[in-house]
């Protein structure tokens, strides 16, 4: 089968597992403006931005010969749960004979998961499948580890582009891994490559660390988030992103690989919101608390324009920011976004964070402006 | 006399100021951008040179801000290129050190900046909807056949209040027509529009923020007395309009340039007033080397490439040395 999948962050791991099962992989291309235009054209107008970009990615993959697209489903009241079905419908409607297979959480609906698994398994034994998955998962974890390191160190790179060039090479290295030995060797070389890159030395109290939270697709895929991590790194800011494929896999297969980080995060969020609204809203609020606890200087929250779960996160941000004394910037992204304005917001935000950090620490007393809020509410109700 | 130059290139206007060592603004000019940011900057510089007529010794620092900050910065040889929010705040803090809340309404966007101890602690910026910006007023003034300069004064003469739905430009427009048919006077409608703009602005940008006095109101729209009055009514407090309300961004850029020069002890990178005659041509090329197909902006100065950006991989940015 010629198989493809959505492009979301680093895709080497996905590719690996499908190849190991003997499929021919049509590598999805990193979304470009063309991809987005294509997706927008064939998607319902009011569907979420990630849906549109994935739509474009699938169309491009199908045009290059993909017969099957493997994707993840979502759950809860938000639209993510319908992505696969609607994508398939649209593709069929366009005249492409293609199947979209959705892998939902193993534990929620094992029956469906198993049927899907059989299709993808390509006749391989279950043992081989489990072995392959485990191996691919290991690759993903190793690569995530390196990527995390890059997003910190790249803030201090002396020759612009060094880390990105290394990362391209590192991806190739991992792509060539077929055995545990290969993997160990690749990891060693990769870490060496990263460590060898010359960087600027900074004092500990001058480091600015920013955490990124938000809707999974827009925070993972740099082509739809104005390459925000690189952008921040260029300003000399360290970045940590909460979503990595490895975390995502762990969350959806909990029990398989140990307990899920997401669950801990939801626990931390309880003091601000009572229930989850479908996406990663509670988890994201939990992450904000977690970043604060780990001494981060600020958080940037990214959401697709109109994303329901993340709107909930967004509306909680002023309270969270005030209570945690943590600057939080929320940005909405979609196909119509003016990057210039978001760029201005990001730059101003980083100025703010730097100034706060270098300012002498004085406790300022907060004056709750109940009257003000009550007035605002009254106006909102009045339209 | 040593001077600092600040340039604010926005989509509606390009502002150029010169500031002396005592933070006095000795020259300011507000030029319509008309889609030609570089030409407006050149024009602004020429006017500055002519106006000051060698009454100063040297330009010791230059800063740019606004949506066209990057390109303008390269053209003039700016020492610092800063976003509008930081620039606006720097200027306000200089002239009103106790400021807590800045309302800024320009032609295309509007902002609220919250300050504490002379530091920006929060901000928000509206860009999606035109209903909270100067163009909304321009447009409505045109509809009503009232010159925008008289708009504010007329609003002040209104005897009655009329509520106009201000959530969005389209609604405001149809509501305005309806209210006109009910027999409200022009002055009342205009006052209603000012109230709607302010209400809309505060609802959108002030959400979840503690707005505390002193309030400073700046940007091109601050000239409008009707809006100022609407603000004062809305928040129940006096609103201060700074002397140079319409060029605060440019002043901020000049101040930041000064801070930068003083901190680093560097010499300015200003290309001189001759920059206005340079052959300066930005072009965009589509790189086809990978599927990203980046639109790369390439800037040539007198035939030599001086800057490139817009590439996702750094291939072009890195190809320039120095
Ligand atoms: S998480 Fe947000 S963007 Fe994703 S499907 Fe749900 S509503 Fe849409
Ligand atoms: S500039 Fe770099 S990322 Fe962009 S299209 Fe060219 S090679 Fe690709």
PDB file of C-alpha atoms in Angstrom, chain A residues 29-33 159-162 164-165 222-223 227 230 305 318 322 327-329 340-349 351-352 355-356 359 362 364-369 372-373 375-376 379-380 382-383, chain B residues 66-67 69 81-86 100 109 111 116-117 119-128 163 165-167 199 202-203 206-212 233-236 291-293 311-314 317-318:
ATOM      1  CA  UNK A  29       5.536  17.534   2.360  1.00  0.00           C
ATOM      2  CA  UNK A  30       5.950  20.244   4.886  1.00  0.00           C
ATOM      3  CA  UNK A  31       2.982  22.560   4.360  1.00  0.00           C
ATOM      4  CA  UNK A  32       3.747  25.507   2.126  1.00  0.00           C
ATOM      5  CA  UNK A  33       1.611  28.414   1.075  1.00  0.00           C
ATOM      6  CA  UNK A 159      26.745  31.329  13.363  1.00  0.00           C
ATOM      7  CA  UNK A 160      23.201  31.585  12.298  1.00  0.00           C
ATOM      8  CA  UNK A 161      21.918  28.369  10.790  1.00  0.00           C
ATOM      9  CA  UNK A 162      24.371  25.954  12.440  1.00  0.00           C
ATOM     10  CA  UNK A 164      19.295  23.889  11.592  1.00  0.00           C
ATOM     11  CA  UNK A 165      21.924  22.452   9.331  1.00  0.00           C
ATOM     12  CA  UNK A 222       6.315  25.406  12.348  1.00  0.00           C
ATOM     13  CA  UNK A 223       4.994  26.217   8.903  1.00  0.00           C
ATOM     14  CA  UNK A 227       8.113  29.399  12.790  1.00  0.00           C
ATOM     15  CA  UNK A 230      13.039  29.745  15.480  1.00  0.00           C
ATOM     16  CA  UNK A 305      -8.629  31.187  15.137  1.00  0.00           C
ATOM     17  CA  UNK A 318      -5.792  36.921  32.436  1.00  0.00           C
ATOM     18  CA  UNK A 322      -2.236  37.459  37.370  1.00  0.00           C
ATOM     19  CA  UNK A 327       3.394  36.922  31.476  1.00  0.00           C
ATOM     20  CA  UNK A 328       1.311  35.016  28.933  1.00  0.00           C
ATOM     21  CA  UNK A 329       0.778  36.015  25.314  1.00  0.00           C
ATOM     22  CA  UNK A 340       3.385  41.325  10.692  1.00  0.00           C
ATOM     23  CA  UNK A 341       0.984  42.006  13.536  1.00  0.00           C
ATOM     24  CA  UNK A 342       1.780  38.823  15.367  1.00  0.00           C
ATOM     25  CA  UNK A 343       5.453  39.549  14.886  1.00  0.00           C
ATOM     26  CA  UNK A 344       4.928  42.929  16.559  1.00  0.00           C
ATOM     27  CA  UNK A 345       3.118  41.258  19.429  1.00  0.00           C
ATOM     28  CA  UNK A 346       5.869  38.712  19.896  1.00  0.00           C
ATOM     29  CA  UNK A 347       8.632  41.320  19.839  1.00  0.00           C
ATOM     30  CA  UNK A 348       6.799  43.582  22.268  1.00  0.00           C
ATOM     31  CA  UNK A 349       6.112  40.629  24.512  1.00  0.00           C
ATOM     32  CA  UNK A 351      10.742  43.225  25.416  1.00  0.00           C
ATOM     33  CA  UNK A 352       8.245  43.122  28.252  1.00  0.00           C
ATOM     34  CA  UNK A 355      12.377  44.277  31.190  1.00  0.00           C
ATOM     35  CA  UNK A 356      10.459  42.516  33.923  1.00  0.00           C
ATOM     36  CA  UNK A 359      13.836  45.115  36.904  1.00  0.00           C
ATOM     37  CA  UNK A 362       9.479  44.837  44.161  1.00  0.00           C
ATOM     38  CA  UNK A 364       3.474  45.624  43.781  1.00  0.00           C
ATOM     39  CA  UNK A 365       0.147  45.458  45.459  1.00  0.00           C
ATOM     40  CA  UNK A 366      -2.655  44.389  43.193  1.00  0.00           C
ATOM     41  CA  UNK A 367      -5.832  46.373  43.251  1.00  0.00           C
ATOM     42  CA  UNK A 368      -8.708  44.207  42.184  1.00  0.00           C
ATOM     43  CA  UNK A 369     -10.966  46.221  40.020  1.00  0.00           C
ATOM     44  CA  UNK A 372     -14.487  47.712  36.334  1.00  0.00           C
ATOM     45  CA  UNK A 373     -15.174  44.098  35.535  1.00  0.00           C
ATOM     46  CA  UNK A 375     -19.117  47.346  34.161  1.00  0.00           C
ATOM     47  CA  UNK A 376     -17.539  45.449  31.310  1.00  0.00           C
ATOM     48  CA  UNK A 379     -21.761  46.257  28.466  1.00  0.00           C
ATOM     49  CA  UNK A 380     -21.173  42.878  26.983  1.00  0.00           C
ATOM     50  CA  UNK A 382     -25.995  44.996  26.317  1.00  0.00           C
ATOM     51  CA  UNK A 383     -24.151  44.216  23.073  1.00  0.00           C
TER      52      UNK A 383
ATOM     53  CA  UNK B  66       6.008  50.793  12.737  1.00  0.00           C
ATOM     54  CA  UNK B  67       4.974  48.136  10.265  1.00  0.00           C
ATOM     55  CA  UNK B  69      10.358  49.437  10.429  1.00  0.00           C
ATOM     56  CA  UNK B  81      14.551  48.740  14.905  1.00  0.00           C
ATOM     57  CA  UNK B  82      11.738  48.357  17.414  1.00  0.00           C
ATOM     58  CA  UNK B  83       8.120  47.235  17.467  1.00  0.00           C
ATOM     59  CA  UNK B  84       5.431  49.912  17.839  1.00  0.00           C
ATOM     60  CA  UNK B  85       4.307  48.837  21.271  1.00  0.00           C
ATOM     61  CA  UNK B  86       7.673  49.231  22.949  1.00  0.00           C
ATOM     62  CA  UNK B 100      -0.377  53.541  34.070  1.00  0.00           C
ATOM     63  CA  UNK B 109      -4.724  49.525  14.504  1.00  0.00           C
ATOM     64  CA  UNK B 111      -3.527  49.296  21.321  1.00  0.00           C
ATOM     65  CA  UNK B 116       3.688  49.749  36.046  1.00  0.00           C
ATOM     66  CA  UNK B 117       6.770  51.403  37.487  1.00  0.00           C
ATOM     67  CA  UNK B 119       7.591  49.279  32.594  1.00  0.00           C
ATOM     68  CA  UNK B 120       5.228  47.658  30.121  1.00  0.00           C
ATOM     69  CA  UNK B 121       3.508  44.843  31.989  1.00  0.00           C
ATOM     70  CA  UNK B 122       0.713  44.020  29.585  1.00  0.00           C
ATOM     71  CA  UNK B 123      -0.653  45.100  26.238  1.00  0.00           C
ATOM     72  CA  UNK B 124      -3.175  44.209  23.615  1.00  0.00           C
ATOM     73  CA  UNK B 125      -3.467  45.175  20.038  1.00  0.00           C
ATOM     74  CA  UNK B 126      -6.408  45.093  17.712  1.00  0.00           C
ATOM     75  CA  UNK B 127      -5.907  44.329  14.082  1.00  0.00           C
ATOM     76  CA  UNK B 128      -8.704  42.056  12.973  1.00  0.00           C
ATOM     77  CA  UNK B 163     -26.655  54.492  21.292  1.00  0.00           C
ATOM     78  CA  UNK B 165     -24.204  49.454  17.903  1.00  0.00           C
ATOM     79  CA  UNK B 166     -20.438  49.535  17.664  1.00  0.00           C
ATOM     80  CA  UNK B 167     -19.440  45.906  17.666  1.00  0.00           C
ATOM     81  CA  UNK B 199     -16.962  51.172  24.014  1.00  0.00           C
ATOM     82  CA  UNK B 202     -12.409  49.074  25.669  1.00  0.00           C
ATOM     83  CA  UNK B 203     -14.428  45.883  25.329  1.00  0.00           C
ATOM     84  CA  UNK B 206      -9.359  46.150  27.809  1.00  0.00           C
ATOM     85  CA  UNK B 207     -10.837  42.756  28.501  1.00  0.00           C
ATOM     86  CA  UNK B 208      -9.478  41.264  31.675  1.00  0.00           C
ATOM     87  CA  UNK B 209      -7.129  44.177  32.327  1.00  0.00           C
ATOM     88  CA  UNK B 210      -7.040  46.581  35.221  1.00  0.00           C
ATOM     89  CA  UNK B 211      -7.157  50.003  33.662  1.00  0.00           C
ATOM     90  CA  UNK B 212      -5.825  52.549  36.099  1.00  0.00           C
ATOM     91  CA  UNK B 233     -17.220  59.380  30.185  1.00  0.00           C
ATOM     92  CA  UNK B 234     -16.565  55.686  29.714  1.00  0.00           C
ATOM     93  CA  UNK B 235     -13.863  55.338  32.323  1.00  0.00           C
ATOM     94  CA  UNK B 236     -15.031  58.129  34.566  1.00  0.00           C
ATOM     95  CA  UNK B 291       9.049  22.863  -1.327  1.00  0.00           C
ATOM     96  CA  UNK B 292       8.784  25.827   0.991  1.00  0.00           C
ATOM     97  CA  UNK B 293       8.917  28.217  -1.942  1.00  0.00           C
ATOM     98  CA  UNK B 311      13.626  32.551   4.038  1.00  0.00           C
ATOM     99  CA  UNK B 312      12.632  29.734   6.321  1.00  0.00           C
ATOM    100  CA  UNK B 313      15.968  27.945   6.231  1.00  0.00           C
ATOM    101  CA  UNK B 314      18.412  30.818   6.614  1.00  0.00           C
ATOM    102  CA  UNK B 317      19.992  35.379   5.274  1.00  0.00           C
ATOM    103  CA  UNK B 318      23.265  33.609   5.875  1.00  0.00           C
TER     104      UNK B 318
END
